[in-house]
XYZ file of C-alpha atoms in Angstrom:
438
model
C -6.954 -5.692 67.093
C -7.735 -9.273 68.010
C -4.981 -10.679 70.203
C -6.252 -14.161 71.089
C -8.708 -16.668 69.609
C -10.545 -18.504 72.378
C -10.813 -22.280 72.115
C -12.785 -23.207 75.236
C -16.413 -22.476 76.128
C -17.497 -20.206 78.936
C -18.783 -21.369 82.310
C -19.514 -25.003 83.138
C -19.521 -26.174 79.546
C -16.689 -28.713 79.145
C -14.178 -28.796 76.337
C -14.435 -31.949 74.189
C -12.288 -33.578 71.525
C -15.146 -33.079 69.074
C -14.968 -29.321 69.595
C -11.233 -29.443 69.130
C -11.714 -31.406 65.866
C -14.151 -28.743 64.634
C -11.604 -26.028 65.342
C -8.908 -27.970 63.497
C -11.263 -28.335 60.504
C -12.020 -24.596 60.624
C -8.316 -23.798 60.333
C -8.061 -25.922 57.181
C -9.984 -23.443 55.032
C -8.185 -23.065 51.748
C -7.058 -19.570 50.905
C -9.621 -17.494 49.055
C -12.464 -19.956 49.694
C -15.979 -18.498 49.455
C -19.411 -20.120 49.570
C -22.967 -18.873 49.145
C -24.375 -19.131 52.623
C -27.933 -20.048 51.638
C -26.818 -22.578 49.068
C -24.614 -24.365 51.575
C -27.410 -24.115 54.142
C -29.676 -26.065 51.764
C -27.053 -28.823 51.463
C -26.734 -28.933 55.253
C -30.510 -29.233 55.486
C -30.469 -32.216 53.071
C -27.606 -33.845 54.995
C -28.996 -33.170 58.467
C -29.536 -36.854 59.354
C -25.937 -38.056 58.820
C -24.723 -34.846 60.472
C -26.957 -35.436 63.493
C -28.661 -32.048 63.312
C -32.318 -31.557 64.218
C -34.863 -29.415 62.393
C -34.966 -26.990 65.350
C -31.182 -26.734 65.308
C -31.310 -25.875 61.606
C -33.871 -23.165 62.367
C -31.333 -21.601 64.713
C -28.548 -21.980 62.116
C -30.781 -20.201 59.626
C -31.203 -17.359 62.130
C -27.428 -17.182 62.753
C -26.714 -16.959 59.027
C -29.224 -14.122 58.726
C -27.049 -12.057 61.100
C -24.131 -12.238 58.666
C -24.449 -9.141 56.468
C -23.053 -10.626 53.248
C -24.568 -13.273 50.989
C -21.218 -15.058 50.789
C -19.033 -16.459 53.525
C -15.365 -15.811 52.713
C -12.274 -17.189 54.395
C -10.739 -13.710 54.571
C -13.901 -12.073 55.884
C -15.455 -11.794 59.319
C -17.163 -15.114 60.103
C -18.227 -14.501 63.706
C -21.770 -13.333 64.527
C -22.746 -12.156 67.988
C -26.555 -11.939 68.356
C -28.054 -11.993 71.828
C -30.411 -14.752 72.936
C -33.332 -12.324 72.608
C -32.442 -11.556 69.000
C -32.000 -15.249 68.169
C -35.318 -16.081 69.810
C -37.089 -13.445 67.736
C -35.667 -14.794 64.484
C -36.287 -18.427 65.518
C -40.055 -17.858 65.785
C -40.212 -17.347 69.533
C -38.266 -20.442 70.619
C -37.966 -20.758 74.397
C -34.577 -19.965 76.003
C -34.058 -23.544 77.214
C -34.800 -24.953 73.752
C -32.537 -22.337 72.196
C -29.593 -23.316 74.410
C -30.152 -27.026 73.779
C -30.132 -26.694 70.007
C -27.206 -24.306 69.983
C -25.284 -27.078 71.742
C -26.486 -29.448 69.020
C -24.998 -27.208 66.321
C -21.685 -27.108 68.221
C -21.652 -30.905 68.644
C -22.358 -31.382 64.918
C -19.366 -29.197 64.061
C -21.441 -26.606 62.216
C -20.442 -23.673 64.443
C -17.754 -22.926 67.049
C -18.243 -21.007 70.265
C -15.951 -18.033 70.654
C -16.933 -17.010 74.187
C -15.782 -13.822 75.859
C -14.313 -13.821 79.386
C -17.757 -13.153 80.883
C -19.717 -15.200 78.356
C -21.305 -12.197 76.652
C -21.457 -11.888 72.879
C -20.198 -8.628 71.442
C -17.691 -7.114 68.998
C -15.045 -4.471 69.634
C -14.498 -2.121 66.700
C -11.627 0.177 65.860
C -11.720 3.856 64.915
C -12.439 3.059 61.293
C -15.454 0.886 62.211
C -13.762 -2.396 61.390
C -14.192 -5.305 63.833
C -11.059 -5.873 65.874
C -12.323 -8.436 68.393
C -15.566 -10.479 68.221
C -17.084 -12.957 70.618
C -20.014 -15.143 69.534
C -20.502 -17.996 67.069
C -17.867 -18.755 64.448
C -19.309 -19.830 61.046
C -15.941 -20.849 59.586
C -16.752 -24.647 59.752
C -19.467 -24.032 57.157
C -16.879 -22.652 54.743
C -14.290 -25.328 55.558
C -16.710 -28.275 55.226
C -18.847 -27.026 52.324
C -17.636 -29.758 49.962
C -18.216 -32.413 52.627
C -21.783 -31.186 53.132
C -22.408 -31.343 49.371
C -21.165 -34.953 49.208
C -23.320 -35.954 52.191
C -26.375 -34.300 50.648
C -25.793 -36.150 47.357
C -25.435 -39.444 49.237
C -28.706 -38.792 51.074
C -30.497 -38.007 47.818
C -29.074 -41.174 46.221
C -30.313 -43.222 49.178
C -33.765 -41.684 48.842
C -33.841 -42.557 45.143
C -32.728 -46.124 45.883
C -35.369 -46.453 48.616
C -38.092 -45.170 46.299
C -36.984 -47.615 43.593
C -37.080 -50.617 45.923
C -40.506 -49.560 47.207
C -41.792 -49.450 43.635
C -40.199 -52.832 42.944
C -41.896 -54.295 46.029
C -45.292 -52.915 45.021
C -45.038 -54.303 41.488
C -43.945 -57.746 42.699
C -46.803 -57.923 45.201
C -49.344 -56.896 42.595
C -48.035 -59.368 40.026
C -47.927 -62.332 42.398
C -51.415 -61.780 43.856
C -53.054 -61.251 40.477
C -51.227 -64.151 38.829
C -52.299 -66.521 41.617
C -55.892 -65.327 41.251
C -55.644 -65.829 37.485
C -54.351 -69.365 37.994
C -57.286 -70.189 40.246
C -59.824 -68.462 38.016
C -58.624 -70.242 34.864
C -58.123 -73.639 36.469
C -54.364 -73.761 35.805
C -52.691 -76.805 37.410
C -50.430 -75.803 40.262
C -49.989 -75.797 44.020
C -51.636 -72.417 44.440
C -52.304 -72.950 48.141
C -48.595 -73.435 48.850
C -47.729 -70.403 46.716
C -50.212 -68.279 48.638
C -48.854 -69.452 51.982
C -45.297 -68.736 50.809
C -46.340 -65.220 49.772
C -47.931 -64.575 53.153
C -44.869 -65.879 55.009
C -42.649 -63.508 53.029
C -44.915 -60.508 53.645
C -45.089 -61.346 57.364
C -41.399 -60.366 57.531
C -42.182 -56.836 56.322
C -42.282 -54.402 59.285
C -44.325 -51.225 59.263
C -41.223 -49.098 58.667
C -38.326 -50.962 57.084
C -34.888 -49.808 55.893
C -33.892 -50.254 52.276
C -31.744 -53.327 53.006
C -34.717 -55.192 54.507
C -36.919 -54.262 51.538
C -34.282 -55.524 49.106
C -34.117 -58.869 50.927
C -37.911 -59.228 50.781
C -37.896 -58.298 47.084
C -35.352 -61.036 46.382
C -37.631 -63.610 48.036
C -40.638 -62.276 46.145
C -38.785 -62.465 42.841
C -38.129 -66.179 43.380
C -41.831 -66.726 44.088
C -42.763 -64.535 41.109
C -40.618 -66.706 38.833
C -42.353 -69.850 40.123
C -45.875 -68.453 39.640
C -45.026 -66.962 36.263
C -43.504 -70.251 35.082
C -46.689 -72.133 36.022
C -48.901 -69.740 34.036
C -46.489 -69.447 31.117
C -46.074 -73.223 30.784
C -49.839 -73.728 30.804
C -50.337 -70.987 28.221
C -47.667 -72.493 25.957
C -49.197 -75.962 26.208
C -52.613 -74.564 25.325
C -51.181 -72.741 22.304
C -49.335 -75.840 21.112
C -52.480 -77.941 21.370
C -54.387 -75.314 19.407
C -51.790 -75.223 16.641
C -51.659 -79.022 16.317
C -55.339 -79.503 15.646
C -58.206 -77.064 15.461
C -60.700 -79.858 15.906
C -58.820 -81.179 18.928
C -58.952 -77.718 20.447
C -62.688 -77.533 19.818
C -63.193 -80.830 21.627
C -61.159 -79.681 24.603
C -63.026 -76.394 24.830
C -66.339 -78.209 24.787
C -65.451 -80.134 27.956
C -62.802 -78.246 29.966
C -61.798 -79.607 33.353
C -61.811 -76.269 35.119
C -62.904 -74.978 38.453
C -65.737 -73.043 36.862
C -67.164 -76.177 35.220
C -66.997 -78.215 38.419
C -68.599 -75.367 40.342
C -71.492 -75.131 37.901
C -72.142 -78.899 37.888
C -71.979 -79.078 41.658
C -74.402 -76.161 41.883
C -76.954 -77.969 39.728
C -76.676 -81.180 41.761
C -77.106 -79.333 45.044
C -80.067 -77.338 43.756
C -81.814 -80.545 42.679
C -81.369 -82.029 46.176
C -83.306 -79.245 47.982
C -86.551 -80.208 49.743
C -89.480 -78.425 51.316
C -88.586 -79.952 54.663
C -85.166 -78.278 54.539
C -86.802 -74.916 53.829
C -89.117 -75.342 56.799
C -86.132 -76.093 58.998
C -84.608 -72.787 57.932
C -87.696 -70.933 59.061
C -87.412 -72.515 62.512
C -83.755 -71.518 63.027
C -82.886 -68.837 65.622
C -82.471 -65.335 64.268
C -79.530 -64.308 66.481
C -75.940 -64.271 65.271
C -73.655 -67.260 65.747
C -71.194 -66.719 68.625
C -67.547 -66.879 67.626
C -66.795 -69.496 70.284
C -69.368 -71.928 68.880
C -68.090 -71.409 65.335
C -64.496 -72.097 66.409
C -65.551 -75.207 68.335
C -67.283 -76.526 65.244
C -64.548 -75.457 62.786
C -61.407 -76.078 64.818
C -59.230 -76.547 61.695
C -59.821 -72.888 60.793
C -57.322 -71.843 63.467
C -54.507 -73.366 61.403
C -55.057 -70.703 58.729
C -54.827 -67.737 61.094
C -51.647 -65.838 61.835
C -49.777 -67.597 64.675
C -52.656 -70.134 64.588
C -54.628 -67.958 67.010
C -58.061 -66.367 66.554
C -58.976 -63.841 69.239
C -61.850 -61.999 67.572
C -63.965 -61.790 64.422
C -61.285 -59.745 62.693
C -58.785 -62.614 63.018
C -61.480 -65.052 61.885
C -62.263 -63.036 58.742
C -58.576 -62.462 57.968
C -58.075 -66.209 57.442
C -60.734 -66.310 54.696
C -58.371 -65.465 51.834
C -56.014 -68.296 52.813
C -58.903 -70.739 53.175
C -60.349 -69.712 49.822
C -57.087 -70.419 48.032
C -56.487 -73.683 49.901
C -59.924 -74.923 48.821
C -59.391 -73.790 45.232
C -62.375 -71.430 45.268
C -62.208 -68.799 42.546
C -62.232 -65.079 43.442
C -65.516 -64.571 41.594
C -67.275 -67.297 43.608
C -65.967 -65.783 46.837
C -67.024 -62.245 45.892
C -70.507 -63.481 45.039
C -70.788 -65.294 48.389
C -69.726 -62.174 50.307
C -72.238 -60.012 48.411
C -75.162 -62.364 49.111
C -74.322 -63.726 52.579
C -72.271 -60.862 53.953
C -68.575 -61.205 54.741
C -69.062 -62.740 58.208
C -71.606 -65.395 57.218
C -69.713 -66.157 54.026
C -66.563 -66.765 56.085
C -68.473 -68.974 58.535
C -69.761 -71.007 55.588
C -66.254 -71.213 54.167
C -64.892 -72.413 57.517
C -67.528 -75.141 57.644
C -66.657 -76.249 54.115
C -62.966 -76.268 55.054
C -63.750 -78.450 58.091
C -65.473 -81.001 55.805
C -63.095 -80.525 52.872
C -62.262 -84.220 52.506
C -65.926 -85.077 52.006
C -66.701 -82.354 49.423
C -65.659 -82.996 45.834
C -65.971 -79.396 44.606
C -65.771 -76.765 47.370
C -66.142 -73.953 44.828
C -69.250 -75.425 43.245
C -70.732 -76.169 46.660
C -70.180 -72.576 47.782
C -71.854 -71.270 44.626
C -74.814 -73.572 45.254
C -75.186 -72.355 48.840
C -74.904 -68.757 47.634
C -77.765 -69.322 45.182
C -79.903 -70.837 47.951
C -79.108 -67.905 50.261
C -80.169 -65.498 47.529
C -83.589 -67.251 47.522
C -83.754 -67.264 51.326
C -83.250 -71.049 51.534
C -79.883 -71.229 53.289
C -78.419 -70.359 56.676
C -75.066 -71.169 58.236
C -76.764 -72.392 61.426
C -77.440 -76.008 60.280
C -73.874 -76.407 59.044
C -72.318 -75.231 62.305
C -74.786 -77.162 64.467
C -74.196 -80.344 62.474
C -70.452 -80.049 62.844
C -70.719 -79.270 66.532
C -73.171 -82.106 67.156
C -70.976 -84.566 65.273
C -67.985 -83.462 67.332
C -69.877 -83.862 70.615
C -71.114 -87.296 69.617
C -67.633 -88.363 68.547
C -66.146 -87.181 71.850
C -68.805 -89.008 73.820
C -68.363 -92.162 71.779
C -64.606 -92.080 72.294
C -65.056 -91.655 76.047
C -67.427 -94.596 76.268
C -65.260 -96.761 74.031
C -62.319 -96.335 76.368
C -64.302 -97.652 79.352
C -66.738 -100.044 77.632
C -65.271 -101.365 74.405
C -68.408 -103.331 73.504
C -70.923 -100.579 74.180
C -72.590 -98.796 71.268
C -71.482 -95.189 70.852
C -73.873 -92.518 72.004
C -76.204 -91.041 69.463
C -76.968 -87.774 71.233
C -74.637 -84.819 71.694
C -74.334 -84.824 75.486
C -75.979 -81.745 76.966
C -76.294 -80.028 73.586
C -80.029 -80.091 72.746
C -81.098 -79.889 69.099
C -84.657 -79.959 67.773
C -85.743 -83.008 65.745
C -86.333 -80.964 62.602
C -82.926 -79.297 62.932
C -81.287 -82.699 63.504
C -82.791 -83.983 60.259
C -81.393 -80.931 58.481
C -77.968 -81.650 59.998
C -78.046 -85.253 58.813
C -78.923 -84.153 55.306
C -76.075 -81.682 55.273
C -73.680 -84.366 56.616
C -74.668 -86.750 53.870
């Protein structure tokens, strides 16, 4: 017959208020309470994070439950199991003794089991003449019965949080897709709007998104994206409504407008024709004399210093950072996605981005950046274009401007220098630079 229920652990293990709270909860089992041990184990597994249990600790709890002979845990039944460490290790897939002890302590700290240690720390049961257990020392499973409803509520809360997280992830994905494609549609169709600012706003919002973010952070980002989505959608919707109204007012008026639309595509095509007509044999010969090696990143950045403003943190450390700024530059220049894809296919992504950076550097002097890029792409397809003259012209102009400024500060009346300091350029290449500058 059991004469005393132990409340303190054996050996050097201290008694804590948490262990005392678990024992108080175990005594609060309502009379006649029974639970299916594997069903409640599944709820504990779902609620392991708020409980503070680890997956290895749950593996040990699974092994402990397997030592209980019945499928149900009843308040009036025997709820103490007393397997040895060797038996637990065997059922926990060969877990090491040190790991076993650590995760058993985790189960005690989580309030899932209670230690009922014997005077010498051994686990065993003393049975009477009829075979019934009179005294048992081991692990008490009564907290599982007492807290079964609590575990079910925690598991439901965890599942609800997972559903909410999945929903906000889907919402984020849809908003990102809508905004990016609507901005591209606005550029492609020539819809009036500050698409460069919208793109920069989108990138600033997405820069706040960490690699792993909690649901609250995702909801905040979705709220910002929804405001931007409303702005982009309003721009497209207003333009579509105005087009429909014009079409309904007069079919002939619509026909006239369609015959001469002021769109990016039209300006690109006209600029392409003008640039093609300006090509000369001398320019083609200059291309044949250009060096065949790749342009160093340092030279490109010296020539296109404004490109750094488009990079993240305004810093370009390698070609990857340089290429990453291309999408921002394309939108800022109003270049359509189709023109950019065509340039990348013909020139390659790196040379297309170098060309784009050069165009961005001279943006104020180019009426139609999109049309100019299409023209250069056509020339590259025929083997009549290279990014070298563009970069060299920009670099030479910068060197000459720096030298002229230095001389002007010391000799105000002296003519500015016409050569680029120590930067030597062949006469034929210099002529090509001047033509590109003009």
